[in-house]
Every structure is written in structure tokens, then in C-alpha cells.
């Protein structure tokens, strides 16, 4: 991949449009997890310090048009609190009102536009919306790695109309995943979890030939266990993927996959359900696997400790519920204790690392789950490709 243009390659003009990833969870009209807002701040601060009017755009959730539940007002409030500067929140995504606000703003002022997905042209990469957005800045900074795998108006279309560069956060993400794709130090271990194996088949196929070990837990492991002919009870299962998974397991690299040898199970999928530990061949019909067991957690921790490079995406169980958090906690602690290169990608994995207070102890904590997986599958992200046309 050719070098991406950066802020160091340009003179920062008076008006800059930043596509940030401020797609954060809300709870009762307040930001529930501000990780992505915190991650966006250094870029905004750098532009403010250079005297730019910083206009920020982002999507929030998946509204099908204007929806009061997905207005950017709580994000504006939290951005202002964290940054220590006032944020002017507009009720529009683009157009005359936005252009006037930008034109009248003072250097260093931060303007936050309304949710880009309130505009029907956003997800269609509509040229007219792209052009209207581009009029809000003399420079476009794409800093939303978590959205760079979407060819939308605010990620790709804008870059066709105005000088565009990658922001520091985007560049750090691309570098981290590029390192995993290139020639990472070995042994190279990948830990995969989360709910559905269908979400990870692409990355399994891409990475399995390159890794030394692939450790698989979470809900996705049950489809693999079923492919081995094991009883999985009422655990999460994708029957239509069993044959595809079986082919991977018996393939030339299938021996690299490490599956759980024990599980934490319950008789129902509820936080208050009583947990019990069973061997992999002791899972009874009607029971539900909700975490990897302690023996498996020990094995995974040992594999991580012996590695030079580790990538982790997806929790090992329902870590939000304390009785079923042990496997995810053990993996997170193993990543934190690791002296080598460690990357955690995916919203739930990152949330777990932060829940356990270990975010400062991994090499790279990614803001983008899907984008990182697509890079590891070998895809060129549309947002990244859009910037490459501006590379000198």
C-alpha cells in the first residue's frame, strides 16, 4: 500500500472538515462509553492549535433518516467536557446553515454537525451530499478508521472534491493492522471470540495460513465444536456454517486451531443463572455455554505468553455478567502482561479491556472492529483508497 498523505504534508488552512468516528453507545441520552471520543481528541486539538475552524462530522447508530434518539447532542456535550473547549452543535449535516456557521466561526472553534446518517445520501455515497460536505472545509481529514470500510459520502465522497489527508488516529490504525498483515514477529497468535463464526470466516481464512496458533472461544466456538460432532446443547450455533467450518478444521492448517477443552455453562441465558464448569464432552442437552472454562483459559494464557505478536478480536463469553467473565478477563490480563506486540480490535474486546482497567497495557487498542477485520482479510478500505489519490 502506498504511503497515505498526512497533516504533515499540508499547510493547515483556516477551515478543516474532520470525519471522526464518534459512533458511541448512549444510555438515557448520555454517552455510555467515550473511548472513541477520547481517541478523536488529539487530532481535533492539533487542528485547533494550528488556528483552524474544526468542523467535525460522524454517524451515530443506524438510523434510517432523522431520528431524535440518534441526535449528536450528547456527543457534543461529552466532546466539550473531555476537550475542555466549547462545541457548537448544528442541527444540520450540510447546506447553507452549516456553511454560514463555518464562515462566521473563530479560529480554534469546534463545530459538530448532525448525524450524517440523517441524510439519505450518506450511505449511498451521494455526489451531491459529498459536494455539500466538501464546501465546509478547504481540507478534509479522514480520521474515522471504524468507518473507513464504508464507501459513504462522509468517508469517500468528500475526498473527491477537496484536498484530503489521513488523520493521526486513522494512520496509527492502518499501521497497526498493516504490521499484523506484513511480517509480524513470530510466534504469531490470533485469539477470536464473539457471537457468530460467520462474521469471522473471512479473517480465519486469511490469517490461518500465517499464524502459529488460532485460539477460538466465545459463541462462535460452538459451531466449530458441532463440526467436530460434539454436543453443544442450546449454545449459540450456526447450522448452515457447519460444513464450511468442518472443511477448515480438517484442512492443512486446521491443526493450528485451538478450541475450548472446558466450558462455563448454565441452564439458561440469564445473568442470574448458576454457572458450572464442564468438560467439552460433558455439555448436556438444554445447557448453554457462556464462557470458556478455567483449563481452556490457562491454555489460552500460555499460548499468548509464548507468542511474540498477538491479535485479539471478540470476547470469550458473556463478560458483562460476572459469573461468565473469567475467560475474557484471563485473555485480557494475558494481553496486558505480554511484553511483545499486542493489538485488540473490536468493540466488545476493547470494552472488556477497558472494563478490566487494562487499556494502557496493550500496544494498540483499535477503534474499529469491522474495518480491522476487513484489512486482515486483505481488503483495501474504501476510505483509505480515497486518500491515496492525494498521495504525492
Short mmCIF file of C-alpha atoms in Angstrom, two decimals:
data_model
loop_
_atom_site.label_atom_id
_atom_site.label_comp_id
_atom_site.label_asym_id
_atom_site.label_seq_id
_atom_site.Cartn_x
_atom_site.Cartn_y
_atom_site.Cartn_z
CA UNK A 1 0.00 0.00 0.00
CA UNK A 2 1.35 3.41 -0.95
CA UNK A 3 2.04 5.96 1.73
CA UNK A 4 -1.01 7.95 2.78
CA UNK A 5 -0.98 11.76 2.82
CA UNK A 6 -0.92 13.20 6.34
CA UNK A 7 -1.33 16.53 8.10
CA UNK A 8 2.46 16.90 7.97
CA UNK A 9 2.24 17.07 4.17
CA UNK A 10 -0.02 20.13 4.03
CA UNK A 11 -0.34 23.65 5.37
CA UNK A 12 -3.36 23.59 7.65
CA UNK A 13 -5.93 26.06 6.27
CA UNK A 14 -8.48 28.13 8.16
CA UNK A 15 -11.35 25.70 7.65
CA UNK A 16 -10.93 21.94 8.13
CA UNK A 17 -13.58 19.22 7.90
CA UNK A 18 -12.84 16.15 10.02
CA UNK A 19 -14.64 12.83 9.63
CA UNK A 20 -14.29 11.36 13.11
CA UNK A 21 -15.70 8.13 14.48
CA UNK A 22 -17.99 9.32 17.26
CA UNK A 23 -20.35 6.37 16.98
CA UNK A 24 -20.62 5.74 20.70
CA UNK A 25 -23.21 3.90 22.79
CA UNK A 26 -25.82 6.06 24.50
CA UNK A 27 -27.75 5.36 27.69
CA UNK A 28 -30.62 7.60 28.67
CA UNK A 29 -29.43 10.46 26.50
CA UNK A 30 -25.86 10.32 27.80
CA UNK A 31 -22.69 8.85 26.33
CA UNK A 32 -22.20 5.42 27.89
CA UNK A 33 -18.66 4.77 26.61
CA UNK A 34 -16.48 7.68 25.47
CA UNK A 35 -13.49 5.67 24.16
CA UNK A 36 -13.92 6.83 20.57
CA UNK A 37 -14.44 10.45 21.61
CA UNK A 38 -11.23 10.37 23.65
CA UNK A 39 -9.41 8.81 20.70
CA UNK A 40 -10.55 11.62 18.38
CA UNK A 41 -9.36 14.45 20.63
CA UNK A 42 -5.64 14.64 19.68
CA UNK A 43 -6.48 15.30 16.03
CA UNK A 44 -9.03 17.96 16.91
CA UNK A 45 -6.59 19.59 19.34
CA UNK A 46 -3.81 19.61 16.74
CA UNK A 47 -6.04 21.42 14.27
CA UNK A 48 -7.30 23.88 16.88
CA UNK A 49 -3.73 24.67 17.89
CA UNK A 50 -2.97 25.45 14.24
CA UNK A 51 -5.78 28.04 14.25
CA UNK A 52 -8.29 26.11 12.18
CA UNK A 53 -12.04 26.17 12.47
CA UNK A 54 -12.63 22.45 13.04
CA UNK A 55 -15.91 21.11 11.68
CA UNK A 56 -16.50 17.52 12.77
CA UNK A 57 -18.90 15.03 11.24
CA UNK A 58 -19.78 11.48 12.23
CA UNK A 59 -22.60 8.99 12.14
CA UNK A 60 -24.25 7.65 15.29
CA UNK A 61 -26.07 4.34 15.30
CA UNK A 62 -28.01 3.13 12.29
CA UNK A 63 -30.97 5.46 11.84
CA UNK A 64 -32.87 5.28 8.55
CA UNK A 65 -33.22 9.05 8.48
CA UNK A 66 -33.75 11.76 11.11
CA UNK A 67 -34.39 10.14 14.48
CA UNK A 68 -34.34 12.05 17.81
CA UNK A 69 -32.82 9.02 19.55
CA UNK A 70 -29.67 9.40 17.45
CA UNK A 71 -29.06 13.14 17.55
CA UNK A 72 -25.44 14.15 18.16
CA UNK A 73 -26.24 16.45 21.12
CA UNK A 74 -24.99 14.04 23.84
CA UNK A 75 -21.79 13.54 21.83
CA UNK A 76 -21.28 17.30 21.59
CA UNK A 77 -21.71 17.63 25.35
CA UNK A 78 -19.19 14.88 26.10
CA UNK A 79 -16.72 16.12 23.50
CA UNK A 80 -16.79 19.55 25.13
CA UNK A 81 -16.37 18.07 28.61
CA UNK A 82 -13.40 15.92 27.62
CA UNK A 83 -11.73 18.52 25.42
CA UNK A 84 -12.24 21.48 27.70
CA UNK A 85 -13.45 23.65 24.82
CA UNK A 86 -16.92 24.77 23.68
CA UNK A 87 -18.54 22.76 20.90
CA UNK A 88 -21.13 24.35 18.63
CA UNK A 89 -23.66 21.66 17.72
CA UNK A 90 -25.61 22.21 14.49
CA UNK A 91 -28.94 20.60 13.68
CA UNK A 92 -27.97 20.04 10.04
CA UNK A 93 -25.44 17.83 8.26
CA UNK A 94 -24.60 20.24 5.45
CA UNK A 95 -26.04 23.13 3.45
CA UNK A 96 -26.41 26.89 3.82
CA UNK A 97 -26.82 26.93 7.60
CA UNK A 98 -23.69 24.86 8.10
CA UNK A 99 -21.70 26.92 5.60
CA UNK A 100 -22.70 30.15 7.31
CA UNK A 101 -21.76 28.80 10.76
CA UNK A 102 -18.36 27.71 9.49
CA UNK A 103 -17.73 31.03 7.75
CA UNK A 104 -18.56 33.02 10.90
CA UNK A 105 -16.61 30.81 13.32
CA UNK A 106 -13.43 31.99 15.03
CA UNK A 107 -10.09 30.18 14.69
CA UNK A 108 -9.93 27.23 17.06
CA UNK A 109 -13.68 26.86 17.25
CA UNK A 110 -15.14 23.34 17.05
CA UNK A 111 -18.41 22.71 15.23
CA UNK A 112 -20.18 19.36 15.36
CA UNK A 113 -22.60 18.54 12.55
CA UNK A 114 -25.75 16.48 12.96
CA UNK A 115 -25.66 12.70 12.45
CA UNK A 116 -24.53 12.10 8.85
CA UNK A 117 -26.96 9.19 8.52
CA UNK A 118 -29.86 11.59 8.88
CA UNK A 119 -29.08 12.36 5.22
CA UNK A 120 -30.32 9.59 2.88
CA UNK A 121 -27.38 10.23 0.57
CA UNK A 122 -24.78 9.34 3.20
CA UNK A 123 -24.81 5.57 2.89
CA UNK A 124 -25.30 5.81 -0.89
CA UNK A 125 -22.16 7.95 -1.27
CA UNK A 126 -24.34 10.54 -2.98
CA UNK A 127 -22.22 13.01 -5.03
CA UNK A 128 -24.47 15.95 -4.18
CA UNK A 129 -24.15 15.37 -0.41
CA UNK A 130 -20.41 14.78 -0.81
CA UNK A 131 -20.05 18.14 -2.54
CA UNK A 132 -22.11 19.94 0.11
CA UNK A 133 -19.93 18.45 2.85
CA UNK A 134 -16.76 19.38 0.98
CA UNK A 135 -17.81 23.05 1.00
CA UNK A 136 -17.34 23.06 4.79
CA UNK A 137 -13.56 22.79 4.61
CA UNK A 138 -10.53 23.62 2.48
CA UNK A 139 -9.03 20.39 3.80
CA UNK A 140 -10.68 17.07 4.62
CA UNK A 141 -9.18 14.88 7.35
CA UNK A 142 -10.38 11.28 7.44
CA UNK A 143 -9.75 10.10 10.99
CA UNK A 144 -12.58 7.55 11.31
CA UNK A 145 -10.93 4.15 10.97
CA UNK A 146 -14.07 2.49 12.30
CA UNK A 147 -15.98 3.82 9.28
CA UNK A 148 -13.23 3.67 6.64
CA UNK A 149 -14.52 0.34 5.35
CA UNK A 150 -17.77 2.02 4.28
CA UNK A 151 -17.95 3.85 0.95
CA UNK A 152 -20.16 6.65 2.26
CA UNK A 153 -20.40 10.31 1.35
CA UNK A 154 -18.61 11.45 4.52
CA UNK A 155 -15.77 8.92 4.19
CA UNK A 156 -15.16 8.54 0.46
CA UNK A 157 -17.26 11.05 -1.47
CA UNK A 158 -15.84 14.17 0.19
CA UNK A 159 -12.31 13.17 -0.79
CA UNK A 160 -13.23 13.51 -4.45
CA UNK A 161 -13.96 17.23 -4.03
CA UNK A 162 -11.32 18.66 -1.68
CA UNK A 163 -7.71 18.08 -0.66
CA UNK A 164 -7.76 15.12 1.73
CA UNK A 165 -5.36 13.52 4.21
CA UNK A 166 -5.43 10.80 6.83
CA UNK A 167 -5.65 11.88 10.44
CA UNK A 168 -3.23 10.63 13.12
CA UNK A 169 -5.73 8.12 14.53
CA UNK A 170 -6.50 6.60 11.13
CA UNK A 171 -2.80 6.36 10.30
CA UNK A 172 -1.99 4.65 13.61
CA UNK A 173 -4.74 2.10 12.97
CA UNK A 174 -3.61 1.39 9.40
CA UNK A 175 -0.03 0.99 10.62
CA UNK A 176 -1.06 -1.41 13.41
CA UNK A 177 -3.08 -3.68 11.15
CA UNK A 178 -0.52 -3.38 8.39
CA UNK A 179 2.04 -4.73 10.83
CA UNK A 180 -0.18 -7.75 11.51
CA UNK A 181 -0.60 -8.28 7.77
CA UNK A 182 3.04 -7.87 6.85
CA UNK A 183 5.72 -9.90 8.56
CA UNK A 184 4.84 -9.87 12.28
CA UNK A 185 7.30 -11.26 14.78
CA UNK A 186 6.63 -14.93 15.46
CA UNK A 187 5.19 -16.91 17.12
CA UNK A 188 2.07 -15.12 15.91
CA UNK A 189 -1.12 -15.93 17.85
CA UNK A 190 -4.65 -14.80 17.00
CA UNK A 191 -7.47 -15.00 19.55
CA UNK A 192 -11.01 -14.90 18.18
CA UNK A 193 -14.30 -14.79 20.02
CA UNK A 194 -17.65 -13.10 19.79
CA UNK A 195 -21.03 -14.43 18.81
CA UNK A 196 -21.00 -15.58 15.20
CA UNK A 197 -18.40 -17.60 13.31
CA UNK A 198 -19.94 -16.27 10.08
CA UNK A 199 -18.57 -12.82 10.96
CA UNK A 200 -15.06 -14.22 11.23
CA UNK A 201 -14.83 -16.76 8.40
CA UNK A 202 -13.06 -14.28 6.14
CA UNK A 203 -10.40 -13.43 8.68
CA UNK A 204 -9.98 -17.09 9.65
CA UNK A 205 -9.34 -17.99 6.03
CA UNK A 206 -6.93 -15.11 5.54
CA UNK A 207 -4.93 -15.45 8.77
CA UNK A 208 -4.86 -19.18 9.41
CA UNK A 209 -2.02 -19.84 6.93
CA UNK A 210 0.03 -17.01 8.52
CA UNK A 211 -0.40 -17.68 12.24
CA UNK A 212 1.19 -20.21 14.56
CA UNK A 213 -1.91 -20.64 16.71
CA UNK A 214 -5.53 -19.52 16.45
CA UNK A 215 -7.41 -19.67 19.75
CA UNK A 216 -11.19 -19.67 19.37
CA UNK A 217 -13.72 -19.08 22.15
CA UNK A 218 -16.95 -17.12 22.54
CA UNK A 219 -20.25 -18.07 20.98
CA UNK A 220 -18.55 -18.75 17.65
CA UNK A 221 -16.68 -21.77 19.04
CA UNK A 222 -19.85 -23.86 19.26
CA UNK A 223 -20.26 -24.09 15.50
CA UNK A 224 -16.71 -25.43 15.31
CA UNK A 225 -17.35 -27.85 18.16
CA UNK A 226 -20.52 -29.02 16.44
CA UNK A 227 -18.48 -29.55 13.26
CA UNK A 228 -16.35 -31.97 15.30
CA UNK A 229 -19.52 -33.88 16.18
CA UNK A 230 -19.77 -32.61 19.76
CA UNK A 231 -22.94 -31.87 21.73
CA UNK A 232 -23.40 -28.11 22.15
CA UNK A 233 -26.79 -28.07 23.92
CA UNK A 234 -28.65 -24.80 23.50
CA UNK A 235 -25.46 -22.83 22.91
CA UNK A 236 -25.25 -20.37 20.03
CA UNK A 237 -25.00 -22.30 16.78
CA UNK A 238 -24.98 -21.53 13.06
CA UNK A 239 -26.01 -24.84 11.48
CA UNK A 240 -25.63 -23.52 7.93
CA UNK A 241 -21.91 -22.92 8.55
CA UNK A 242 -21.02 -26.34 9.94
CA UNK A 243 -19.81 -27.86 6.66
CA UNK A 244 -17.73 -24.80 5.83
CA UNK A 245 -16.17 -24.86 9.29
CA UNK A 246 -15.54 -28.61 9.11
CA UNK A 247 -13.56 -28.09 5.90
CA UNK A 248 -11.36 -25.55 7.72
CA UNK A 249 -10.80 -27.86 10.67
CA UNK A 250 -9.70 -30.79 8.51
CA UNK A 251 -7.72 -28.59 6.11
CA UNK A 252 -3.95 -28.29 6.02
CA UNK A 253 -3.91 -25.52 8.65
CA UNK A 254 -6.73 -26.83 10.81
CA UNK A 255 -4.31 -28.18 13.40
CA UNK A 256 -3.39 -24.60 14.29
CA UNK A 257 -6.87 -24.01 15.73
CA UNK A 258 -7.22 -24.45 19.49
CA UNK A 259 -10.78 -24.93 20.74
CA UNK A 260 -12.03 -25.00 24.35
CA UNK A 261 -11.50 -28.16 26.38
CA UNK A 262 -13.90 -27.00 29.10
CA UNK A 263 -16.72 -24.50 29.40
CA UNK A 264 -18.69 -22.48 31.91
CA UNK A 265 -22.34 -23.35 31.32
CA UNK A 266 -25.77 -22.56 32.75
CA UNK A 267 -29.26 -23.92 32.28
CA UNK A 268 -30.47 -20.66 30.71
CA UNK A 269 -29.18 -17.46 29.16
CA UNK A 270 -29.67 -15.17 32.15
CA UNK A 271 -27.30 -13.15 34.31
CA UNK A 272 -28.58 -14.82 37.46
CA UNK A 273 -28.24 -18.36 36.14
CA UNK A 274 -25.98 -20.61 38.24
CA UNK A 275 -22.66 -21.28 36.48
CA UNK A 276 -20.95 -24.67 36.40
CA UNK A 277 -17.77 -25.90 34.73
CA UNK A 278 -17.96 -28.91 32.45
CA UNK A 279 -15.55 -30.71 30.15
CA UNK A 280 -16.14 -30.31 26.44
CA UNK A 281 -17.74 -33.74 26.20
CA UNK A 282 -19.96 -33.19 29.26
CA UNK A 283 -22.15 -30.41 27.89
CA UNK A 284 -25.70 -31.68 28.36
CA UNK A 285 -28.66 -31.07 26.06
CA UNK A 286 -30.52 -27.97 27.22
CA UNK A 287 -27.48 -26.29 28.78
CA UNK A 288 -25.89 -23.13 27.37
CA UNK A 289 -22.17 -22.43 27.08
CA UNK A 290 -21.50 -18.88 28.29
CA UNK A 291 -17.71 -18.77 28.75
CA UNK A 292 -14.56 -20.78 28.21
CA UNK A 293 -13.60 -22.83 31.26
CA UNK A 294 -10.57 -22.31 33.55
CA UNK A 295 -8.46 -25.05 31.91
CA UNK A 296 -9.05 -23.51 28.50
CA UNK A 297 -8.29 -20.05 29.89
CA UNK A 298 -4.98 -21.39 31.23
CA UNK A 299 -4.15 -22.89 27.82
CA UNK A 300 -5.00 -19.66 26.02
CA UNK A 301 -2.92 -17.63 28.51
CA UNK A 302 0.06 -19.95 27.94
CA UNK A 303 -0.22 -19.63 24.16
CA UNK A 304 -0.41 -15.84 24.44
CA UNK A 305 2.59 -15.72 26.80
CA UNK A 306 4.68 -17.77 24.36
CA UNK A 307 3.85 -15.52 21.39
CA UNK A 308 5.74 -12.53 20.03
CA UNK A 309 2.70 -10.97 18.32
CA UNK A 310 -0.93 -11.32 19.43
CA UNK A 311 -4.16 -10.07 17.86
CA UNK A 312 -7.42 -10.42 19.77
CA UNK A 313 -10.93 -9.83 18.47
CA UNK A 314 -14.06 -10.90 20.34
CA UNK A 315 -14.78 -11.84 23.97
CA UNK A 316 -14.59 -15.40 25.27
CA UNK A 317 -18.05 -15.30 26.81
CA UNK A 318 -20.76 -13.08 28.22
CA UNK A 319 -18.19 -10.97 30.07
CA UNK A 320 -20.78 -8.35 31.04
CA UNK A 321 -22.13 -10.90 33.53
CA UNK A 322 -19.58 -11.51 36.30
CA UNK A 323 -20.09 -15.31 36.60
CA UNK A 324 -19.22 -15.64 32.90
CA UNK A 325 -16.42 -13.08 32.64
CA UNK A 326 -13.47 -15.22 33.75
CA UNK A 327 -12.27 -16.34 30.33
CA UNK A 328 -12.39 -12.88 28.80
CA UNK A 329 -10.66 -11.42 31.86
CA UNK A 330 -7.89 -14.02 31.66
CA UNK A 331 -7.26 -13.28 27.99
CA UNK A 332 -7.28 -9.52 28.67
CA UNK A 333 -4.81 -9.91 31.54
CA UNK A 334 -2.57 -12.11 29.41
CA UNK A 335 -2.56 -9.47 26.68
CA UNK A 336 -1.77 -6.78 29.24
CA UNK A 337 1.12 -8.77 30.71
CA UNK A 338 2.59 -9.52 27.30
CA UNK A 339 5.90 -7.76 26.53
CA UNK A 340 5.55 -8.16 22.75
CA UNK A 341 3.27 -6.54 20.20
CA UNK A 342 -0.42 -6.80 21.12
CA UNK A 343 -3.44 -5.49 19.20
CA UNK A 344 -7.03 -5.59 20.47
CA UNK A 345 -9.73 -4.89 17.88
CA UNK A 346 -13.50 -4.98 18.01
CA UNK A 347 -15.91 -3.07 20.21
CA UNK A 348 -16.63 -5.81 22.72
CA UNK A 349 -12.97 -6.78 23.15
CA UNK A 350 -11.99 -3.16 23.65
CA UNK A 351 -14.88 -2.70 26.09
CA UNK A 352 -13.65 -5.72 28.06
CA UNK A 353 -10.08 -4.44 28.23
CA UNK A 354 -11.37 -1.09 29.45
CA UNK A 355 -13.79 -2.69 31.90
CA UNK A 356 -10.85 -4.50 33.48
CA UNK A 357 -8.73 -1.30 33.54
CA UNK A 358 -6.05 -2.67 31.22
CA UNK A 359 -6.28 -0.29 28.26
CA UNK A 360 -2.88 1.29 28.91
CA UNK A 361 -1.13 -2.07 28.83
CA UNK A 362 -1.69 -3.22 25.25
CA UNK A 363 0.31 -1.98 22.28
CA UNK A 364 -2.70 -0.90 20.23
CA UNK A 365 -6.36 -0.64 21.19
CA UNK A 366 -8.35 -0.28 17.98
CA UNK A 367 -11.37 1.96 17.50
CA UNK A 368 -12.60 -0.15 14.58
CA UNK A 369 -13.67 -3.77 14.66
CA UNK A 370 -15.09 -4.38 11.19
CA UNK A 371 -12.52 -2.19 9.45
CA UNK A 372 -9.65 -4.02 11.14
CA UNK A 373 -11.06 -7.41 10.19
CA UNK A 374 -11.50 -6.31 6.58
CA UNK A 375 -7.88 -5.16 6.45
CA UNK A 376 -6.76 -8.52 7.84
CA UNK A 377 -8.83 -10.23 5.15
CA UNK A 378 -6.65 -8.39 2.64
CA UNK A 379 -9.18 -5.78 1.56
CA UNK A 380 -8.30 -2.18 0.75
CA UNK A 381 -10.62 0.02 2.77
CA UNK A 382 -12.61 2.42 0.56
CA UNK A 383 -11.80 5.37 2.81
CA UNK A 384 -8.10 4.62 2.63
CA UNK A 385 -8.25 4.17 -1.14
CA UNK A 386 -9.95 7.57 -1.43
CA UNK A 387 -6.98 9.22 0.30
CA UNK A 388 -4.39 7.52 -1.88
CA UNK A 389 -5.37 9.62 -4.88
CA UNK A 390 -3.98 12.62 -2.96
CA UNK A 391 -0.62 10.98 -2.24
CA UNK A 392 2.23 12.84 -3.91
#
